Amino acid sequence: MCALSLLLASAVMAGTPGMREAALRHFTPEEIARGQSYMGGRYLLFGIRSVVQLAFFLVLIFAPASRTLRDLSEAWAGHRPWLALTLYAACLLLLYRLLLLPLELYGGYYREHAYGLSTQGLGGWFRDWGKGLLLQVILLLPTVNLLYLFVRRDPLRWFLPAGGVLAVLILVLAFASPVLIDPLFHTFTPLKDADLKGRVIRLAERAGIAVEQVLEADASRRTVKANAYVTGFGRTKRIVLYDTLLKRASADEVEVVLAHEMGHRMYRHIWKGVGLSVVALCVALGIAAVVFRWGSARGLITHPGDPAGLPLLILTLFLLNLVTLPLQNVVSRHFERQADRAALELAGNRQAHIKVEVDLARSNLADTTPPRWAVLLLYTHPPVLERIAIAE
């Protein structure tokens, strides 16, 4: 499969000699080819996954499968609509995750091991997969019931209160995630290097960020990839450094990585992102309300509050997300460029900045010469050569 990915990557990269020449200033031909091979396979997996998702929901909607599952759920639940919806949604979620499991296992485990990026055993991978599924059950089933409560009460304008409530839930999750969800997947310990911690705190002060907790995450149990981030709000705010980053980067380089993350805070990207997400969600739910009425008129569901309409809702959100993905990524890449420029001002070390970009691209197997379509459709960050150019 690595050879197939390399052939695919070579094909999509044809016709970009200028980009390749720029890449050769920082990377060897072998590093460029390896990154193209790895990312070429990821591009392909994205396409396959999207087709599988689309086919799954279309079959549920237009074949009797969804209505049969609804009838079975209602038979088990008796005259309790909330229980029927819960059973239906739980079965739908389980079927969906099991359908995608082979792709997730191949892309997230076997392929990561094939490229030397994963340190996690198969048992550990499945434990994480199970934790993720359990989290989805805990978070999604009550959310779906709340959503359908509004649908049943007002089939025409349910998306207005539903959007408001979901916005609150998004904010609560952003606040609580560092202390309730993140520890399920990583063990966090206070950063032991006192000198580095002092530099990090002083950097945060220059960025206008009040933070006391500087933590180290045991990412090396799962991956060789390096990362760092600032997360949480108020009492849950913390700076997190992957142990993989601490093992391979100098203090100057760690400072550059964190300066970028703090740049996001300086520009209030998190709040802007949440605001844009809430607006987009309300618009998407409004469109879903129209689709519900269309599905009811076509006999696909008995009424807007029909549990069998859940695949219709998910398909609507999926298609809207797919269609708007280029726009979402334009905004995301703009935020990342702002954070890169903030990092240059905060850390004031252009050489360390360039070295970090090159080292992270090498260790994470970045595509140093990505095709334009991939950048437009899939890249939340600018390509590495653009980020290096900003520093130069």
CSV table of C-alpha atoms in Angstrom, one decimal:
chain,number,residue,atom,x,y,z
A,1,MET,CA,0.0,0.0,0.0
A,2,CYS,CA,2.9,2.3,0.6
A,3,ALA,CA,4.0,1.8,-3.0
A,4,LEU,CA,0.5,2.5,-4.2
A,5,SER,CA,0.3,5.7,-2.1
A,6,LEU,CA,3.7,6.8,-3.6
A,7,LEU,CA,2.5,6.3,-7.1
A,8,LEU,CA,-0.7,8.2,-6.3
A,9,ALA,CA,1.2,11.0,-4.7
A,10,SER,CA,3.6,11.2,-7.7
A,11,ALA,CA,0.7,11.5,-10.1
A,12,VAL,CA,-1.1,14.3,-8.2
A,13,MET,CA,2.2,16.2,-7.7
A,14,ALA,CA,3.1,16.2,-11.4
A,15,GLY,CA,3.5,19.7,-12.8
A,16,THR,CA,4.8,21.5,-9.7
A,17,PRO,CA,8.6,21.8,-10.4
A,18,GLY,CA,8.9,25.2,-8.7
A,19,MET,CA,7.4,23.9,-5.5
A,20,ARG,CA,9.7,20.9,-5.5
A,21,GLU,CA,12.8,23.1,-6.0
A,22,ALA,CA,11.7,25.1,-2.9
A,23,ALA,CA,11.2,21.9,-0.9
A,24,LEU,CA,14.6,20.7,-1.8
A,25,ARG,CA,16.1,23.7,0.0
A,26,HIS,CA,15.0,22.1,3.3
A,27,PHE,CA,14.2,18.4,2.6
A,28,THR,CA,15.9,15.5,0.9
A,29,PRO,CA,14.3,13.8,-2.1
A,30,GLU,CA,13.6,10.8,0.1
A,31,GLU,CA,11.8,12.9,2.8
A,32,ILE,CA,9.7,14.6,0.1
A,33,ALA,CA,8.8,11.3,-1.5
A,34,ARG,CA,8.0,9.7,1.9
A,35,GLY,CA,5.7,12.6,2.9
A,36,GLN,CA,3.9,12.4,-0.4
A,37,SER,CA,3.5,8.7,0.0
A,38,TYR,CA,2.1,9.0,3.5
A,39,MET,CA,-0.2,11.9,2.8
A,40,GLY,CA,-1.2,10.6,-0.6
A,41,GLY,CA,-2.7,7.6,1.2
A,42,ARG,CA,-4.5,9.9,3.6
A,43,TYR,CA,-6.1,11.9,0.8
A,44,LEU,CA,-7.3,8.6,-0.7
A,45,LEU,CA,-8.7,7.4,2.6
A,46,PHE,CA,-10.6,10.7,3.0
A,47,GLY,CA,-12.3,10.1,-0.3
A,48,ILE,CA,-13.1,6.4,0.5
A,49,ARG,CA,-14.4,7.3,3.9
A,50,SER,CA,-16.6,10.1,2.5
A,51,VAL,CA,-18.1,7.7,-0.1
A,52,VAL,CA,-18.8,5.0,2.5
A,53,GLN,CA,-20.5,7.6,4.8
A,54,LEU,CA,-22.6,8.9,2.0
A,55,ALA,CA,-23.6,5.4,0.9
A,56,PHE,CA,-24.5,4.3,4.4
A,57,PHE,CA,-26.9,7.2,5.0
A,58,LEU,CA,-28.5,7.0,1.6
A,59,VAL,CA,-29.2,3.3,2.0
A,60,LEU,CA,-30.8,4.0,5.4
A,61,ILE,CA,-32.9,6.8,4.1
A,62,PHE,CA,-34.2,5.3,0.8
A,63,ALA,CA,-34.3,1.6,1.8
A,64,PRO,CA,-36.6,0.2,4.5
A,65,ALA,CA,-33.7,-0.3,6.9
A,66,SER,CA,-34.2,3.0,8.8
A,67,ARG,CA,-37.9,2.5,9.2
A,68,THR,CA,-37.5,-1.1,10.2
A,69,LEU,CA,-35.0,-0.1,12.9
A,70,ARG,CA,-37.4,2.6,14.1
A,71,ASP,CA,-40.3,0.1,14.3
A,72,LEU,CA,-38.1,-2.3,16.3
A,73,SER,CA,-37.0,0.5,18.7
A,74,GLU,CA,-40.6,1.6,19.2
A,75,ALA,CA,-41.7,-2.0,19.9
A,76,TRP,CA,-39.0,-2.3,22.6
A,77,ALA,CA,-39.7,1.1,24.1
A,78,GLY,CA,-43.5,0.8,24.3
A,79,HIS,CA,-45.1,4.3,24.6
A,80,ARG,CA,-41.9,6.1,25.5
A,81,PRO,CA,-40.7,8.2,22.6
A,82,TRP,CA,-37.5,9.2,24.3
A,83,LEU,CA,-36.5,5.6,24.8
A,84,ALA,CA,-37.4,4.6,21.3
A,85,LEU,CA,-35.2,7.5,20.0
A,86,THR,CA,-32.4,6.5,22.4
A,87,LEU,CA,-32.5,2.9,21.2
A,88,TYR,CA,-32.6,3.9,17.6
A,89,ALA,CA,-29.8,6.4,17.9
A,90,ALA,CA,-27.6,4.0,19.8
A,91,CYS,CA,-28.1,1.3,17.2
A,92,LEU,CA,-27.4,3.8,14.4
A,93,LEU,CA,-24.2,5.0,16.1
A,94,LEU,CA,-23.0,1.4,16.7
A,95,LEU,CA,-23.7,0.4,13.1
A,96,TYR,CA,-21.9,3.5,11.8
A,97,ARG,CA,-18.8,3.1,13.9
A,98,LEU,CA,-18.6,-0.6,13.0
A,99,LEU,CA,-18.9,0.2,9.3
A,100,LEU,CA,-16.0,2.6,9.6
A,101,LEU,CA,-13.9,0.4,11.9
A,102,PRO,CA,-11.9,-1.3,9.1
A,103,LEU,CA,-10.9,2.1,7.6
A,104,GLU,CA,-10.1,3.5,11.0
A,105,LEU,CA,-8.1,0.5,12.0
A,106,TYR,CA,-6.1,0.5,8.7
A,107,GLY,CA,-5.6,4.3,8.6
A,108,GLY,CA,-5.1,4.9,12.4
A,109,TYR,CA,-3.2,1.8,13.3
A,110,TYR,CA,-1.7,-0.4,10.6
A,111,ARG,CA,-0.7,2.5,8.3
A,112,GLU,CA,0.7,4.6,11.2
A,113,HIS,CA,2.9,1.6,12.2
A,114,ALA,CA,3.9,1.0,8.5
A,115,TYR,CA,5.3,4.5,8.4
A,116,GLY,CA,6.9,4.3,11.9
A,117,LEU,CA,4.6,6.9,13.4
A,118,SER,CA,2.8,4.8,16.0
A,119,THR,CA,4.1,3.3,19.2
A,120,GLN,CA,0.7,2.0,20.4
A,121,GLY,CA,-0.2,-1.7,20.6
A,122,LEU,CA,-3.3,-3.1,19.0
A,123,GLY,CA,-5.0,-3.6,22.4
A,124,GLY,CA,-4.3,0.0,23.3
A,125,TRP,CA,-5.7,1.2,20.0
A,126,PHE,CA,-8.9,-0.7,20.5
A,127,ARG,CA,-9.2,0.7,24.1
A,128,ASP,CA,-9.0,4.2,22.7
A,129,TRP,CA,-11.6,3.3,20.0
A,130,GLY,CA,-13.9,2.0,22.7
A,131,LYS,CA,-13.4,5.1,24.9
A,132,GLY,CA,-14.3,7.2,21.9
A,133,LEU,CA,-17.4,5.2,21.2
A,134,LEU,CA,-18.5,5.4,24.9
A,135,LEU,CA,-17.9,9.2,24.8
A,136,GLN,CA,-20.1,9.5,21.7
A,137,VAL,CA,-22.8,7.5,23.4
A,138,ILE,CA,-22.7,9.7,26.6
A,139,LEU,CA,-22.6,13.0,24.7
A,140,LEU,CA,-24.7,12.3,21.6
A,141,LEU,CA,-27.7,10.3,22.9
A,142,PRO,CA,-28.9,13.0,25.3
A,143,THR,CA,-28.1,15.7,22.7
A,144,VAL,CA,-30.3,13.9,20.1
A,145,ASN,CA,-33.1,13.5,22.6
A,146,LEU,CA,-32.9,17.2,23.4
A,147,LEU,CA,-32.9,18.1,19.7
A,148,TYR,CA,-36.0,16.0,19.0
A,149,LEU,CA,-37.8,17.4,22.0
A,150,PHE,CA,-37.7,20.8,20.2
A,151,VAL,CA,-38.7,19.1,16.9
A,152,ARG,CA,-41.8,17.5,18.4
A,153,ARG,CA,-42.8,20.8,20.2
A,154,ASP,CA,-42.4,23.0,17.1
A,155,PRO,CA,-41.8,21.2,13.8
A,156,LEU,CA,-41.4,24.5,11.9
A,157,ARG,CA,-39.1,26.5,14.1
A,158,TRP,CA,-37.4,23.9,16.3
A,159,PHE,CA,-34.0,24.8,14.9
A,160,LEU,CA,-34.0,28.2,16.7
A,161,PRO,CA,-34.1,27.0,20.3
A,162,ALA,CA,-32.1,23.9,19.4
A,163,GLY,CA,-29.3,26.0,18.0
A,164,GLY,CA,-29.2,28.1,21.1
A,165,VAL,CA,-29.0,25.1,23.4
A,166,LEU,CA,-26.4,23.4,21.3
A,167,ALA,CA,-24.3,26.6,21.4
A,168,VAL,CA,-24.3,26.5,25.2
A,169,LEU,CA,-23.3,22.8,25.1
A,170,ILE,CA,-20.4,23.6,22.9
A,171,LEU,CA,-19.2,26.2,25.3
A,172,VAL,CA,-19.6,23.9,28.3
A,173,LEU,CA,-17.7,21.2,26.5
A,174,ALA,CA,-14.8,23.6,25.6
A,175,PHE,CA,-14.6,24.5,29.3
A,176,ALA,CA,-14.8,21.0,30.7
A,177,SER,CA,-12.9,19.0,28.1
A,178,PRO,CA,-9.4,19.5,29.6
A,179,VAL,CA,-10.4,18.0,32.9
A,180,LEU,CA,-13.1,15.5,31.9
A,181,ILE,CA,-12.2,14.2,28.5
A,182,ASP,CA,-8.5,14.7,27.8
A,183,PRO,CA,-7.4,12.7,30.8
A,184,LEU,CA,-9.2,9.6,29.4
A,185,PHE,CA,-6.5,9.5,26.6
A,186,HIS,CA,-3.4,11.0,28.2
A,187,THR,CA,-1.7,11.1,31.6
A,188,PHE,CA,-0.8,14.7,32.5
A,189,THR,CA,2.0,15.6,34.9
A,190,PRO,CA,3.5,18.9,35.9
A,191,LEU,CA,6.4,19.9,33.7
A,192,LYS,CA,9.6,19.0,35.6
A,193,ASP,CA,12.0,21.3,33.8
A,194,ALA,CA,11.8,24.4,36.0
A,195,ASP,CA,13.9,26.5,33.6
A,196,LEU,CA,11.6,25.6,30.7
A,197,LYS,CA,8.5,26.2,32.8
A,198,GLY,CA,9.8,29.6,33.7
A,199,ARG,CA,10.3,30.5,30.0
A,200,VAL,CA,6.9,29.2,29.1
A,201,ILE,CA,5.2,31.3,31.9
A,202,ARG,CA,7.1,34.4,30.8
A,203,LEU,CA,6.1,33.8,27.2
A,204,ALA,CA,2.5,33.5,28.3
A,205,GLU,CA,2.8,36.8,30.2
A,206,ARG,CA,4.1,38.6,27.1
A,207,ALA,CA,1.1,37.2,25.2
A,208,GLY,CA,-1.3,38.5,27.9
A,209,ILE,CA,-2.3,34.9,29.0
A,210,ALA,CA,-2.7,34.2,32.6
A,211,VAL,CA,-1.9,30.5,33.2
A,212,GLU,CA,-0.4,28.5,36.0
A,213,GLN,CA,-0.5,24.9,34.8
A,214,VAL,CA,2.2,23.8,32.4
A,215,LEU,CA,1.8,20.1,31.9
A,216,GLU,CA,3.5,17.2,30.1
A,217,ALA,CA,1.4,14.6,28.2
A,218,ASP,CA,2.6,11.1,27.8
A,219,ALA,CA,1.9,11.1,24.0
A,220,SER,CA,4.9,8.8,23.4
A,221,ARG,CA,2.7,5.8,24.5
A,222,ARG,CA,0.8,6.3,21.2
A,223,THR,CA,2.8,8.2,18.7
A,224,VAL,CA,6.2,9.7,17.7
A,225,LYS,CA,4.4,12.9,16.5
A,226,ALA,CA,5.1,16.1,18.4
A,227,ASN,CA,2.7,18.8,19.5
A,228,ALA,CA,1.8,21.4,22.1
A,229,TYR,CA,-1.3,23.4,22.8
A,230,VAL,CA,-3.1,25.8,25.1
A,231,THR,CA,-6.5,24.6,26.2
A,232,GLY,CA,-9.4,25.4,28.6
A,233,PHE,CA,-10.8,28.5,30.1
A,234,GLY,CA,-10.6,30.1,33.5
A,235,ARG,CA,-9.6,27.4,36.1
A,236,THR,CA,-9.3,24.7,33.4
A,237,LYS,CA,-6.8,26.7,31.3
A,238,ARG,CA,-3.5,24.9,30.9
A,239,ILE,CA,-0.5,24.6,28.6
A,240,VAL,CA,0.2,21.1,27.4
A,241,LEU,CA,3.5,19.8,25.9
A,242,TYR,CA,3.8,16.4,24.4
A,243,ASP,CA,6.7,14.4,25.8
A,244,THR,CA,7.7,13.7,22.2
A,245,LEU,CA,8.3,17.4,21.6
A,246,LEU,CA,10.3,17.8,24.8
A,247,LYS,CA,12.6,14.9,23.8
A,248,ARG,CA,13.5,16.2,20.4
A,249,ALA,CA,13.2,20.0,20.6
A,250,SER,CA,15.4,22.6,22.2
A,251,ALA,CA,14.0,25.2,24.7
A,252,ASP,CA,14.0,27.8,21.9
A,253,GLU,CA,12.1,25.5,19.6
A,254,VAL,CA,9.5,24.6,22.3
A,255,GLU,CA,9.1,28.3,22.9
A,256,VAL,CA,8.3,28.8,19.2
A,257,VAL,CA,5.7,26.0,19.1
A,258,LEU,CA,4.0,27.5,22.2
A,259,ALA,CA,4.2,31.0,20.9
A,260,HIS,CA,2.1,29.9,17.9
A,261,GLU,CA,-0.5,28.4,20.2
A,262,MET,CA,-0.6,31.5,22.3
A,263,GLY,CA,-1.0,33.5,19.1
A,264,HIS,CA,-4.4,31.8,18.7
A,265,ARG,CA,-5.3,33.1,22.1
A,266,MET,CA,-4.1,36.6,21.4
A,267,TYR,CA,-6.3,36.8,18.3
A,268,ARG,CA,-9.2,35.1,20.1
A,269,HIS,CA,-9.4,32.4,17.5
A,270,ILE,CA,-11.1,30.0,19.8
A,271,TRP,CA,-14.0,32.4,20.5
A,272,LYS,CA,-14.2,33.4,16.9
A,273,GLY,CA,-14.2,29.7,15.9
A,274,VAL,CA,-17.0,28.9,18.4
A,275,GLY,CA,-19.0,31.9,17.2
A,276,LEU,CA,-18.7,30.9,13.6
A,277,SER,CA,-19.5,27.3,14.5
A,278,VAL,CA,-22.7,28.3,16.3
A,279,VAL,CA,-23.9,30.5,13.4
A,280,ALA,CA,-23.1,27.7,10.9
A,281,LEU,CA,-24.9,25.1,13.1
A,282,CYS,CA,-28.0,27.3,13.4
A,283,VAL,CA,-28.1,27.7,9.6
A,284,ALA,CA,-27.5,24.0,9.1
A,285,LEU,CA,-30.3,23.1,11.5
A,286,GLY,CA,-32.6,25.5,9.6
A,287,ILE,CA,-31.9,23.7,6.4
A,288,ALA,CA,-32.4,20.4,8.1
A,289,ALA,CA,-35.8,21.6,9.2
A,290,VAL,CA,-36.7,22.1,5.5
A,291,VAL,CA,-35.3,18.7,4.6
A,292,PHE,CA,-37.4,17.1,7.4
A,293,ARG,CA,-40.5,18.6,5.9
A,294,TRP,CA,-39.4,17.4,2.5
A,295,GLY,CA,-38.8,13.9,3.8
A,296,SER,CA,-42.2,13.8,5.5
A,297,ALA,CA,-44.0,14.9,2.3
A,298,ARG,CA,-42.1,12.2,0.3
A,299,GLY,CA,-43.1,9.5,2.8
A,300,LEU,CA,-39.5,8.9,3.9
A,301,ILE,CA,-40.5,9.7,7.4
A,302,THR,CA,-44.0,9.8,9.0
A,303,HIS,CA,-43.4,13.3,10.6
A,304,PRO,CA,-40.5,15.6,11.4
A,305,GLY,CA,-40.1,14.1,14.9
A,306,ASP,CA,-39.9,10.5,13.5
A,307,PRO,CA,-36.7,8.8,14.8
A,308,ALA,CA,-36.2,7.3,11.3
A,309,GLY,CA,-35.4,10.9,10.1
A,310,LEU,CA,-32.2,10.9,12.1
A,311,PRO,CA,-30.1,9.6,9.1
A,312,LEU,CA,-31.7,12.4,7.0
A,313,LEU,CA,-30.6,15.0,9.6
A,314,ILE,CA,-27.0,13.5,9.7
A,315,LEU,CA,-26.8,13.3,5.9
A,316,THR,CA,-27.9,17.0,5.6
A,317,LEU,CA,-25.2,18.1,8.1
A,318,PHE,CA,-22.6,15.8,6.4
A,319,LEU,CA,-23.3,17.2,2.9
A,320,LEU,CA,-23.3,20.8,4.2
A,321,ASN,CA,-20.0,20.3,6.0
A,322,LEU,CA,-18.5,18.7,2.9
A,323,VAL,CA,-19.6,21.5,0.6
A,324,THR,CA,-18.4,24.2,2.9
A,325,LEU,CA,-15.1,22.5,3.8
A,326,PRO,CA,-13.0,24.7,1.4
A,327,LEU,CA,-14.5,27.8,3.1
A,328,GLN,CA,-13.9,26.4,6.6
A,329,ASN,CA,-10.3,25.7,5.7
A,330,VAL,CA,-9.8,29.2,4.2
A,331,VAL,CA,-10.8,30.6,7.6
A,332,SER,CA,-8.7,28.1,9.5
A,333,ARG,CA,-5.6,28.7,7.4
A,334,HIS,CA,-6.1,32.5,7.9
A,335,PHE,CA,-6.1,31.9,11.7
A,336,GLU,CA,-3.0,29.8,11.4
A,337,ARG,CA,-1.1,32.5,9.5
A,338,GLN,CA,-2.0,35.0,12.1
A,339,ALA,CA,-0.8,32.7,14.8
A,340,ASP,CA,2.5,32.1,12.9
A,341,ARG,CA,3.1,35.9,12.7
A,342,ALA,CA,2.3,36.3,16.4
A,343,ALA,CA,4.8,33.5,17.2
A,344,LEU,CA,7.5,35.4,15.3
A,345,GLU,CA,6.8,38.5,17.4
A,346,LEU,CA,6.5,36.7,20.7
A,347,ALA,CA,9.5,34.4,20.4
A,348,GLY,CA,11.5,36.7,18.1
A,349,ASN,CA,13.6,33.8,16.8
A,350,ARG,CA,13.2,33.3,13.0
A,351,GLN,CA,15.9,30.5,12.8
A,352,ALA,CA,14.3,28.5,15.5
A,353,HIS,CA,10.9,29.0,13.9
A,354,ILE,CA,12.2,27.7,10.5
A,355,LYS,CA,13.9,24.7,12.2
A,356,VAL,CA,10.7,23.8,14.1
A,357,GLU,CA,8.6,23.9,10.9
A,358,VAL,CA,11.2,21.7,9.1
A,359,ASP,CA,11.6,19.2,12.0
A,360,LEU,CA,7.8,18.9,12.6
A,361,ALA,CA,7.3,18.3,8.8
A,362,ARG,CA,9.9,15.6,8.8
A,363,SER,CA,8.7,13.8,12.0
A,364,ASN,CA,5.0,14.1,11.1
A,365,LEU,CA,5.6,13.1,7.4
A,366,ALA,CA,4.0,16.2,6.0
A,367,ASP,CA,3.4,16.6,2.3
A,368,THR,CA,5.9,19.3,1.5
A,369,THR,CA,4.5,19.8,-2.0
A,370,PRO,CA,0.8,19.2,-1.7
A,371,PRO,CA,-1.6,19.4,-4.7
A,372,ARG,CA,-3.7,22.6,-4.8
A,373,TRP,CA,-7.0,20.6,-4.5
A,374,ALA,CA,-5.8,18.9,-1.4
A,375,VAL,CA,-4.8,22.3,0.2
A,376,LEU,CA,-8.2,23.8,-0.7
A,377,LEU,CA,-10.3,20.8,0.5
A,378,LEU,CA,-8.3,19.3,3.3
A,379,TYR,CA,-5.7,21.6,4.8
A,380,THR,CA,-6.6,23.4,8.0
A,381,HIS,CA,-3.0,24.7,8.1
A,382,PRO,CA,-0.9,26.4,5.4
A,383,PRO,CA,1.5,24.0,3.7
A,384,VAL,CA,4.9,23.8,5.4
A,385,LEU,CA,6.7,25.8,2.6
A,386,GLU,CA,4.4,28.7,3.0
A,387,ARG,CA,4.9,28.7,6.8
A,388,ILE,CA,8.7,28.6,6.3
A,389,ALA,CA,8.3,31.6,3.9
A,390,ILE,CA,6.5,33.6,6.5
A,391,ALA,CA,9.4,33.1,8.9
A,392,GLU,CA,12.0,33.9,6.2
